[in-house]
Amino acid sequence: MDDHRVMRQDDNGNRFLVATGLGRAEAEALAAEFEARGHKQLYWVEAVGPRAPQPDAEVRYVVGGALVHRGRVLAARRSAPPETAGYWEFPGGKAEPGETQAQALERELAEELGVRARALHPLPGGWPVRPGLELRIWAAELLSGEPRPLADHSEVRWLGAGELDDVEWLAHDREVLPHVAALLADG
């Protein structure tokens, strides 16, 4: 029965959902895999019971940008925090209160990469980062500037459709790759 989840706690005591909707054996194997990779955080498996919906819970968003330019998409290699350092992502960050997802993405790309970009539309999917915080990936276009890693990244790289598997993506970003490949094929 798919009633288990894998949880993680970082060095600061923050708890994160890694995966849910798993059978017990699958969840235990996933937790063991992360521990075997040398991650320093604590991983554990929890049984998940029925949950009542929480319609009044406010959800904040983290937005990532599939920044497209000349038939390629920009990937950024994380330098922090330690649990994500070395993995690649679509850069972005948290939306501030009162800020739309599109506004947040455009601001974050300017802050993190020093570029001016336009958020176009969200790609399918949304992923819980932690309770009350959800990741959304948006298609975006580069308007001006040359991307460079200014904050939380050590490297940036433009990738064509055939190069999307050349880097080791964060799990959530990897899930959106088929949609990004379609963007590149259409562009």
Short mmCIF file of C-alpha atoms in Angstrom, two decimals:
data_model
loop_
_atom_site.label_atom_id
_atom_site.label_comp_id
_atom_site.label_asym_id
_atom_site.label_seq_id
_atom_site.Cartn_x
_atom_site.Cartn_y
_atom_site.Cartn_z
CA MET A 1 0.00 0.00 0.00
CA ASP A 2 1.34 3.49 -0.93
CA ASP A 3 1.09 5.02 2.52
CA HIS A 4 4.65 5.99 3.46
CA ARG A 5 6.82 9.04 2.96
CA VAL A 6 10.52 9.83 3.27
CA MET A 7 11.45 12.83 5.42
CA ARG A 8 14.74 14.68 5.88
CA GLN A 9 16.09 16.98 8.57
CA ASP A 10 18.99 19.33 7.86
CA ASP A 11 21.66 20.58 10.23
CA ASN A 12 19.45 23.50 11.30
CA GLY A 13 16.57 21.24 12.37
CA ASN A 14 14.42 22.08 9.33
CA ARG A 15 12.31 19.14 8.17
CA PHE A 16 11.57 18.48 4.49
CA LEU A 17 9.40 16.06 2.57
CA VAL A 18 11.56 14.06 0.16
CA ALA A 19 8.93 11.74 -1.33
CA THR A 20 5.42 10.56 -0.57
CA GLY A 21 2.94 7.96 -1.82
CA LEU A 22 5.43 5.10 -1.50
CA GLY A 23 5.19 1.57 -0.21
CA ARG A 24 7.18 0.90 2.97
CA ALA A 25 9.95 -1.06 1.24
CA GLU A 26 10.29 1.56 -1.52
CA ALA A 27 10.43 4.39 1.04
CA GLU A 28 13.07 2.59 3.12
CA ALA A 29 15.16 1.89 0.00
CA LEU A 30 15.01 5.57 -1.00
CA ALA A 31 16.04 6.75 2.48
CA ALA A 32 18.92 4.24 2.46
CA GLU A 33 20.01 5.44 -1.01
CA PHE A 34 20.27 9.05 0.18
CA GLU A 35 22.23 8.02 3.27
CA ALA A 36 24.56 5.90 1.10
CA ARG A 37 25.31 8.93 -1.09
CA GLY A 38 26.92 10.53 1.92
CA HIS A 39 24.29 13.19 2.57
CA LYS A 40 24.81 14.49 6.09
CA GLN A 41 21.14 15.00 6.91
CA LEU A 42 18.93 12.64 8.85
CA TYR A 43 16.49 10.63 6.70
CA TRP A 44 13.56 8.57 7.97
CA VAL A 45 10.36 6.85 6.84
CA GLU A 46 6.93 7.73 8.21
CA ALA A 47 3.56 6.08 7.74
CA VAL A 48 1.04 8.53 6.30
CA GLY A 49 -2.56 8.41 7.46
CA PRO A 50 -5.52 10.15 5.88
CA ARG A 51 -5.09 13.91 5.98
CA ALA A 52 -7.86 16.46 6.14
CA PRO A 53 -7.57 19.16 3.50
CA GLN A 54 -6.37 22.51 4.77
CA PRO A 55 -8.12 25.09 2.60
CA ASP A 56 -7.10 27.99 4.82
CA ALA A 57 -3.40 27.15 4.73
CA GLU A 58 -1.47 29.87 2.90
CA VAL A 59 0.89 28.52 0.27
CA ARG A 60 3.97 30.48 -0.71
CA TYR A 61 5.82 29.71 -3.90
CA VAL A 62 9.38 29.15 -4.96
CA VAL A 63 9.67 29.84 -8.66
CA GLY A 64 12.33 28.47 -10.97
CA GLY A 65 12.92 29.73 -14.48
CA ALA A 66 13.47 27.61 -17.55
CA LEU A 67 15.23 30.58 -19.17
CA VAL A 68 15.30 30.04 -22.92
CA HIS A 69 17.53 31.89 -25.40
CA ARG A 70 18.46 30.92 -28.97
CA GLY A 71 17.13 27.36 -28.65
CA ARG A 72 18.91 26.61 -25.38
CA VAL A 73 17.89 26.64 -21.71
CA LEU A 74 19.99 27.90 -18.81
CA ALA A 75 20.98 25.51 -16.02
CA ALA A 76 22.60 26.76 -12.81
CA ARG A 77 24.79 24.66 -10.50
CA ARG A 78 23.93 25.16 -6.80
CA SER A 79 26.68 26.23 -4.40
CA ALA A 80 24.44 26.36 -1.32
CA PRO A 81 22.90 25.07 0.89
CA PRO A 82 25.12 22.02 1.43
CA GLU A 83 22.37 19.45 0.72
CA THR A 84 21.85 20.82 -2.81
CA ALA A 85 25.38 22.02 -3.61
CA GLY A 86 26.69 20.53 -6.85
CA TYR A 87 23.25 19.78 -8.29
CA TRP A 88 21.80 21.72 -11.21
CA GLU A 89 18.51 23.60 -11.23
CA PHE A 90 16.41 26.14 -13.04
CA PRO A 91 17.36 29.29 -11.09
CA GLY A 92 14.87 31.36 -9.13
CA GLY A 93 13.68 31.83 -5.58
CA LYS A 94 10.83 32.58 -3.19
CA ALA A 95 7.99 34.92 -4.05
CA GLU A 96 7.69 37.74 -1.52
CA PRO A 97 4.29 38.54 0.04
CA GLY A 98 2.17 40.48 -2.48
CA GLU A 99 4.43 39.50 -5.39
CA THR A 100 3.12 37.35 -8.26
CA GLN A 101 5.05 34.27 -9.31
CA ALA A 102 6.01 36.02 -12.57
CA GLN A 103 7.27 39.12 -10.72
CA ALA A 104 9.23 36.94 -8.30
CA LEU A 105 10.90 35.02 -11.11
CA GLU A 106 11.93 38.15 -12.97
CA ARG A 107 13.33 39.69 -9.75
CA GLU A 108 15.16 36.51 -8.73
CA LEU A 109 16.78 36.06 -12.16
CA ALA A 110 18.05 39.64 -11.96
CA GLU A 111 19.41 39.09 -8.43
CA GLU A 112 20.91 35.63 -8.99
CA LEU A 113 22.17 35.97 -12.56
CA GLY A 114 22.30 39.69 -13.38
CA VAL A 115 19.90 39.40 -16.34
CA ARG A 116 16.62 40.92 -17.40
CA ALA A 117 14.07 38.23 -18.25
CA ARG A 118 10.35 37.92 -18.93
CA ALA A 119 8.31 35.17 -17.24
CA LEU A 120 6.08 33.59 -19.91
CA HIS A 121 3.93 30.84 -18.35
CA PRO A 122 4.13 28.12 -15.70
CA LEU A 123 5.11 24.64 -16.83
CA PRO A 124 2.93 21.72 -15.66
CA GLY A 125 3.50 20.47 -12.14
CA GLY A 126 4.09 21.74 -8.64
CA TRP A 127 6.25 20.20 -5.90
CA PRO A 128 6.08 20.63 -2.14
CA VAL A 129 9.34 21.97 -0.72
CA ARG A 130 8.05 21.94 2.86
CA PRO A 131 4.64 22.58 4.42
CA GLY A 132 3.29 25.85 3.04
CA LEU A 133 5.96 26.19 0.33
CA GLU A 134 5.57 24.87 -3.22
CA LEU A 135 7.97 24.92 -6.21
CA ARG A 136 6.72 25.96 -9.64
CA ILE A 137 8.86 26.09 -12.79
CA TRP A 138 8.09 28.78 -15.37
CA ALA A 139 9.13 29.23 -18.97
CA ALA A 140 10.99 32.51 -19.33
CA GLU A 141 12.86 34.37 -22.05
CA LEU A 142 16.12 36.28 -21.78
CA LEU A 143 15.66 39.96 -22.65
CA SER A 144 19.14 41.31 -21.89
CA GLY A 145 22.37 40.56 -20.10
CA GLU A 146 24.76 37.63 -19.97
CA PRO A 147 23.91 35.22 -17.11
CA ARG A 148 26.61 34.82 -14.48
CA PRO A 149 26.43 33.13 -11.07
CA LEU A 150 25.98 35.93 -8.52
CA ALA A 151 24.18 34.20 -5.63
CA ASP A 152 23.78 30.54 -4.57
CA HIS A 153 25.36 29.20 -7.79
CA SER A 154 28.91 28.33 -8.83
CA GLU A 155 28.36 27.85 -12.57
CA VAL A 156 25.79 28.40 -15.31
CA ARG A 157 25.51 26.54 -18.58
CA TRP A 158 23.30 26.81 -21.69
CA LEU A 159 21.93 23.41 -22.72
CA GLY A 160 20.26 22.34 -25.96
CA ALA A 161 17.47 19.75 -26.08
CA GLY A 162 19.98 16.92 -26.56
CA GLU A 163 22.12 18.06 -23.62
CA LEU A 164 19.48 18.14 -20.87
CA ASP A 165 20.75 14.87 -19.40
CA ASP A 166 24.38 16.10 -19.31
CA VAL A 167 24.05 17.55 -15.79
CA GLU A 168 22.83 16.12 -12.49
CA TRP A 169 19.55 17.90 -11.80
CA LEU A 170 17.77 18.38 -8.50
CA ALA A 171 14.87 15.89 -8.43
CA HIS A 172 12.07 18.45 -8.92
CA ASP A 173 13.84 20.15 -11.80
CA ARG A 174 14.50 16.78 -13.46
CA GLU A 175 10.75 16.05 -13.44
CA VAL A 176 10.02 19.08 -15.62
CA LEU A 177 12.66 18.24 -18.28
CA PRO A 178 10.15 16.73 -20.78
CA HIS A 179 8.27 20.05 -20.75
CA VAL A 180 11.51 22.00 -21.16
CA ALA A 181 12.51 19.76 -24.09
CA ALA A 182 9.15 20.57 -25.70
CA LEU A 183 9.82 24.30 -25.19
CA LEU A 184 13.15 23.97 -26.95
CA ALA A 185 11.62 21.98 -29.81
CA ASP A 186 8.93 24.65 -30.29
CA GLY A 187 11.41 27.54 -30.13
#
